[in-house]
mmCIF file of C-alpha atoms in Angstrom:
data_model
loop_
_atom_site.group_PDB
_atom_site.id
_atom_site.type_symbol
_atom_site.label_atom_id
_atom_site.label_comp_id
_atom_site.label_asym_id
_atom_site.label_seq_id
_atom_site.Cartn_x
_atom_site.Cartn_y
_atom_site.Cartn_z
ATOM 1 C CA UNK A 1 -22.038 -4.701 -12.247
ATOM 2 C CA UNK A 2 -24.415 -3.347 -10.404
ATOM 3 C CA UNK A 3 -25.024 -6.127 -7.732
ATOM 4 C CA UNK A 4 -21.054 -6.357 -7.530
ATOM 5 C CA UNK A 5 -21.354 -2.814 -6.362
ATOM 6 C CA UNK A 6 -24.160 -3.210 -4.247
ATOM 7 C CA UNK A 7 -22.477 -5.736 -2.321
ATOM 8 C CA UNK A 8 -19.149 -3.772 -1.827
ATOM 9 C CA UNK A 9 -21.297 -0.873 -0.294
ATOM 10 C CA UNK A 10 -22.983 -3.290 1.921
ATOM 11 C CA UNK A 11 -19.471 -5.199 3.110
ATOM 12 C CA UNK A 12 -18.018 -1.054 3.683
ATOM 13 C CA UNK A 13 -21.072 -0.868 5.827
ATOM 14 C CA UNK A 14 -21.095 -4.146 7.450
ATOM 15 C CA UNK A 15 -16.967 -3.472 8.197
ATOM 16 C CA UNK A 16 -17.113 0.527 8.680
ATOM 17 C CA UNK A 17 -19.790 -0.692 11.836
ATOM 18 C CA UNK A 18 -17.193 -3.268 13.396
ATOM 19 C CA UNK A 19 -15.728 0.111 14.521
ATOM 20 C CA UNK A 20 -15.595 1.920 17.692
ATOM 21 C CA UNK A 21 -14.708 5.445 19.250
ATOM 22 C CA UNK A 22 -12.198 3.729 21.636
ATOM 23 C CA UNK A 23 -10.010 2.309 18.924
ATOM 24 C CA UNK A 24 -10.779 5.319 15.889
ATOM 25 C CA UNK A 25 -7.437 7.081 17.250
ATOM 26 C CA UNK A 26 -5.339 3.478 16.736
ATOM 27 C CA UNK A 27 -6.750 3.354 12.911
ATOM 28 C CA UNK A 28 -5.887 7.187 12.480
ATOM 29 C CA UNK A 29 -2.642 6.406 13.335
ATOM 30 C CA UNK A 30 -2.116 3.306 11.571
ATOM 31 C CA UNK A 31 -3.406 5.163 8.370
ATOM 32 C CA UNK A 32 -0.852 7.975 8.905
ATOM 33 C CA UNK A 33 2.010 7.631 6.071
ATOM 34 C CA UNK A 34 4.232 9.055 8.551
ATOM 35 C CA UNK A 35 3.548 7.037 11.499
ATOM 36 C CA UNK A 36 5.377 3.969 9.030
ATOM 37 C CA UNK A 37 8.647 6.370 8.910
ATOM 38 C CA UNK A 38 10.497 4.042 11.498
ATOM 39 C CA UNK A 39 9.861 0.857 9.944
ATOM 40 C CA UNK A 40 10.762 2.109 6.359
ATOM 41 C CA UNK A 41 14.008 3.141 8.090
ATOM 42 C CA UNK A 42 14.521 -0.074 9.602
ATOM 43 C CA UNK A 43 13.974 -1.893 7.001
ATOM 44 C CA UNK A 44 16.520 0.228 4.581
ATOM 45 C CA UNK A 45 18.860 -0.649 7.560
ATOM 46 C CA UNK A 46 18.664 -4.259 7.309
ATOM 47 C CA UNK A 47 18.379 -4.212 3.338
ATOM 48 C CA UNK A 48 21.838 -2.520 3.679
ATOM 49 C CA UNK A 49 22.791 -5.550 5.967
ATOM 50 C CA UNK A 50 21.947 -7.702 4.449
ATOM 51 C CA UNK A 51 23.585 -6.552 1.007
ATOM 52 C CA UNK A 52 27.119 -5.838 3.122
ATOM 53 C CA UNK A 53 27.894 -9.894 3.070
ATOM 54 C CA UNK A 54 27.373 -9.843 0.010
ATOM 55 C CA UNK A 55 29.135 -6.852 -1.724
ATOM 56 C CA UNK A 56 32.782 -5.150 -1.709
ATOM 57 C CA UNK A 57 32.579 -1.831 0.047
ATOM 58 C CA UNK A 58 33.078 0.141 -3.626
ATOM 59 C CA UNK A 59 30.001 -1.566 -4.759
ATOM 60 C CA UNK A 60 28.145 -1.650 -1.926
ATOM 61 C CA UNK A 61 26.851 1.870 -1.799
ATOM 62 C CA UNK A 62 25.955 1.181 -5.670
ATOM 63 C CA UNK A 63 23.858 -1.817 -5.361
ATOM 64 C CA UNK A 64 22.492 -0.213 -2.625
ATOM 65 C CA UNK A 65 21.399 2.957 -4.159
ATOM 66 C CA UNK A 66 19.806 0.691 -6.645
ATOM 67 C CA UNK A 67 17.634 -0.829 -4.460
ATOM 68 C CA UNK A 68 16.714 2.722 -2.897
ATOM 69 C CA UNK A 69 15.844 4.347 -6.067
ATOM 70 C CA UNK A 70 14.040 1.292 -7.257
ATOM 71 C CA UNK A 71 12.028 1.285 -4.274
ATOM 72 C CA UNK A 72 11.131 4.744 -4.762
ATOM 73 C CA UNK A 73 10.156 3.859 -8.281
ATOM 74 C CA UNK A 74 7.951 1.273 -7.435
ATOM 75 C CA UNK A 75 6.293 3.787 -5.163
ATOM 76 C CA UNK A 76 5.925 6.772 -7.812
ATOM 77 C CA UNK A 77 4.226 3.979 -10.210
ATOM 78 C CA UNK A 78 1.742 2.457 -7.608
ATOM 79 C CA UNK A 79 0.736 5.847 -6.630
ATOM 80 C CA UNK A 80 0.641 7.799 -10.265
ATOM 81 C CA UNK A 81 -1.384 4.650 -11.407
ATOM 82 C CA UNK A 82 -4.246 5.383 -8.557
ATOM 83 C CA UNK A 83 -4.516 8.590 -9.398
ATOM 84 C CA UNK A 84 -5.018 7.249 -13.210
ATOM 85 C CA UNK A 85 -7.554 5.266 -11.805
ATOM 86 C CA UNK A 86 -9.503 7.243 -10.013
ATOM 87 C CA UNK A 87 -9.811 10.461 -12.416
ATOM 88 C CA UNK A 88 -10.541 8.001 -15.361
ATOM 89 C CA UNK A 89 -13.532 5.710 -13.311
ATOM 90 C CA UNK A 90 -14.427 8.523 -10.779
ATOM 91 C CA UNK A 91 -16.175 6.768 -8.495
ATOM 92 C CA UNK A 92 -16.563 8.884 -5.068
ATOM 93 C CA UNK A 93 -14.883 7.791 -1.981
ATOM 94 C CA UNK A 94 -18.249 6.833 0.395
ATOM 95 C CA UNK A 95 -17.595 9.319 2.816
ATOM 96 C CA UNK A 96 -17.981 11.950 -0.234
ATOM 97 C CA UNK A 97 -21.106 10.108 -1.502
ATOM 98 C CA UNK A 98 -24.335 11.110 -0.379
ATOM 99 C CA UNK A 99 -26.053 7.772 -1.005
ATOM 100 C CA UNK A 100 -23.819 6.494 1.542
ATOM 101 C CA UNK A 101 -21.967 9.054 3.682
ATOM 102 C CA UNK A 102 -25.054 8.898 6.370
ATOM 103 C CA UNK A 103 -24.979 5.379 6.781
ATOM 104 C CA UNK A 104 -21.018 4.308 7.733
ATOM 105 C CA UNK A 105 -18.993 5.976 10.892
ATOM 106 C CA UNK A 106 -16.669 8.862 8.941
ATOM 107 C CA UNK A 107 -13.821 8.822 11.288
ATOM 108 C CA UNK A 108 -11.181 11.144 9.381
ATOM 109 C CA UNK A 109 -12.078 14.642 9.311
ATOM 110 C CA UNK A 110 -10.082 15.240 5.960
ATOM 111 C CA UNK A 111 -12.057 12.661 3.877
ATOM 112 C CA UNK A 112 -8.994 12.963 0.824
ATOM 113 C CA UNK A 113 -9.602 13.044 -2.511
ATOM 114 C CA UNK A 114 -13.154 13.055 -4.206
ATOM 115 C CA UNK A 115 -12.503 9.952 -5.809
ATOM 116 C CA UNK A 116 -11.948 6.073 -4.529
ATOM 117 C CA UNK A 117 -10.543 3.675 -6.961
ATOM 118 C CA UNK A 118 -8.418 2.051 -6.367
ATOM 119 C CA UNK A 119 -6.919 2.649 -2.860
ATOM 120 C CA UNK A 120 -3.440 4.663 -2.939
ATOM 121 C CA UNK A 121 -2.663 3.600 0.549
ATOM 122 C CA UNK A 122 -3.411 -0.333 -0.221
ATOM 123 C CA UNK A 123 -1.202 0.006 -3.373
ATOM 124 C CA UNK A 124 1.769 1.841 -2.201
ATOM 125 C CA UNK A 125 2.064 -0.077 1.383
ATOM 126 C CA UNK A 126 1.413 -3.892 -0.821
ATOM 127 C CA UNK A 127 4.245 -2.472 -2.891
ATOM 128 C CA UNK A 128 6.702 -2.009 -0.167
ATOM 129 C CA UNK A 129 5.713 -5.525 1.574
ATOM 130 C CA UNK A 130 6.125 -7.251 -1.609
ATOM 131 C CA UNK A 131 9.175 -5.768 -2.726
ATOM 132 C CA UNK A 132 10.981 -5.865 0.195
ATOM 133 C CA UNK A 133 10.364 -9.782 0.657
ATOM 134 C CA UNK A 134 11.638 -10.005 -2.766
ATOM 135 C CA UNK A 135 15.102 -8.089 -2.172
ATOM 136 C CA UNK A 136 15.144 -10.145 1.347
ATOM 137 C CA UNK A 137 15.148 -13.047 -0.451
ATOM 138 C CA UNK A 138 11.656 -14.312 1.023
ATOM 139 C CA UNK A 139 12.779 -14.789 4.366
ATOM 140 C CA UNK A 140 9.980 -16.080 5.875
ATOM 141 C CA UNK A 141 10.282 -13.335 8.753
ATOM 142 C CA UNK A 142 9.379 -10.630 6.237
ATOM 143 C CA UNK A 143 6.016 -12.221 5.094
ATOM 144 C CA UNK A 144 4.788 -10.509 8.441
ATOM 145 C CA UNK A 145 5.193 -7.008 6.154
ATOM 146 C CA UNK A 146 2.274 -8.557 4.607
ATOM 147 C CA UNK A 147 -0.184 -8.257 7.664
ATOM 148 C CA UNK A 148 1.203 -4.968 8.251
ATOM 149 C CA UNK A 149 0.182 -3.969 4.599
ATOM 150 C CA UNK A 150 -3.524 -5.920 5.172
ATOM 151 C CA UNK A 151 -3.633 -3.374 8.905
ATOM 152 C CA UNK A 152 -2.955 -0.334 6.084
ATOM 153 C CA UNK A 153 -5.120 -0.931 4.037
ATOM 154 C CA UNK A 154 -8.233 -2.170 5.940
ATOM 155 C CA UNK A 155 -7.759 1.412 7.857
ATOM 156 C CA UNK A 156 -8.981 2.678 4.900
ATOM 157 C CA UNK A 157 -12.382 1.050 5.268
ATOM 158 C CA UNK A 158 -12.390 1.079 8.900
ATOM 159 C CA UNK A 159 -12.558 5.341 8.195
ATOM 160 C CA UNK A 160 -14.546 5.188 5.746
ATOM 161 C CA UNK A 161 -12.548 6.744 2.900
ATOM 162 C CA UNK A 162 -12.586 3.479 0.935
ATOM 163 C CA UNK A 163 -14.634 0.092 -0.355
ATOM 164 C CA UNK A 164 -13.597 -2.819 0.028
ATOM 165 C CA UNK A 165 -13.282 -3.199 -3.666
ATOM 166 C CA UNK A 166 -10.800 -0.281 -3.391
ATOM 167 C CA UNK A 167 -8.289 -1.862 -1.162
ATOM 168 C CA UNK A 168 -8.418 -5.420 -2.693
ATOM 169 C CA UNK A 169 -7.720 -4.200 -6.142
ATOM 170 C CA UNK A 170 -5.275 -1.247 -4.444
ATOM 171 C CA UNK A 171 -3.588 -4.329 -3.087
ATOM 172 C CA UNK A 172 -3.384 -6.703 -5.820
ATOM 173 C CA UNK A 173 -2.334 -4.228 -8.454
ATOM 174 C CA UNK A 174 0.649 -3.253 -5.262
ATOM 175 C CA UNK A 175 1.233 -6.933 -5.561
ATOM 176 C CA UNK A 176 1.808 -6.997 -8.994
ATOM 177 C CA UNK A 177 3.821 -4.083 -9.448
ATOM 178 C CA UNK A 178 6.173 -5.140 -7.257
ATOM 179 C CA UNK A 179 6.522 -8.523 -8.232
ATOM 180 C CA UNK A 180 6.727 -7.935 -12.236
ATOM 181 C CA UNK A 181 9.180 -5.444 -11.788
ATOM 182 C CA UNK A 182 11.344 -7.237 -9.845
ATOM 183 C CA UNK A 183 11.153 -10.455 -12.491
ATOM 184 C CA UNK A 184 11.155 -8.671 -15.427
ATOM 185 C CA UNK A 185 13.543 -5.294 -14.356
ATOM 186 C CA UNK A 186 15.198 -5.372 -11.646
ATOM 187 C CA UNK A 187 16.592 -8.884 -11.967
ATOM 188 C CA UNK A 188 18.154 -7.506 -15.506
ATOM 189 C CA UNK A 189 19.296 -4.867 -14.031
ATOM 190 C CA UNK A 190 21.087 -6.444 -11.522
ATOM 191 C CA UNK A 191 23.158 -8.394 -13.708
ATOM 192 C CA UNK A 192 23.763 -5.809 -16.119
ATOM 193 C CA UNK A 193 24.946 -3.016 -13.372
ATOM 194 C CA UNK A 194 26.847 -5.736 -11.113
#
């Protein structure tokens, strides 16, 4: 265990010193929850498009509010199970540990949280890729959301609020979630409702 940790503090500081002053403000921005407000938007307008071929205008709003509150669901879950995480391992975030808070760039001045694991911001933003590929039926346009989610999360590094290890497992676990609920709820739920 040990070595695996020595060699995610050693990746953080190999990838927190790819950064540079001229591009900090880009990652600041990109790490902002509410810089992502115009693509959520636009991509609840395209879900609803998508879902008016295929729905009578009585059920439309219904199917639709469906997917919105599942969506939101899937959200509340990645996020509540971070916070499980990191209160029950506790494991600082780097730029709160003194070992290691002197030797990467600390870009945000609000570090967050004391603790690291698992990234919220990898969860919740894998969540949203994933499940809105699903409910687009894989369209091979909407694999892109993926990159977007990779740009999230490695933000986290690039500031130095997070390991590596923190945004891979963050990412996998948003993965997941996403992906079992849809196969194992929503799909159900679906039928049943509609």
């Amino acid at each position: 265990m040990d070595l695996i940790l020595e060699l995610d503090r050693n990746l953080l500081i190999f990838l927190n010193s790819l950064g540079s002053e001229k591009f900090d403000d880009l990652w600041l921005i990109i790490t902002n929850k509410f810089t992502h407000i115009p693509l959520y938007l636009l991509l609840l307008f395209l879900l609803f498009h998508s879902l008016k071929s295929s729905y009578k205008k009585y059920k439309l709003y219904k199917v639709y509010s469906i997917y919105i509150l599942s969506i939101v669901f899937l959200i509340f879950i990645s996020d509540q199970l971070s916070n499980l995480f990191k209160y029950s391992i506790q494991r600082l975030r780097p730029c709160h540990d003194d070992q290691i808070q002197n030797l990467i760039r600390i870009v945000k001045e609000d570090c967050g949280g004391l603790y690291s694991f698992f990234s919220a911001h990898a969860s919740n933003s894998f969540v949203i890729a994933t499940i809105f590929i699903l409910f687009m039926n894989r369209k091979k346009e909407y694999y892109s959301l993926l990159i977007w989610a990779l740009f999230v999360a490695y933000s986290r590094v690039y500031l130095g609020v997070h390991y590596p290890s923190d945004i891979i497992i963050g990412s996998l676990i948003g993965i997941t979630v996403s992906y079992l609920f849809y196969t194992v709820i929503f799909n159900r739920l679906e039928r049943k409702l509609l």
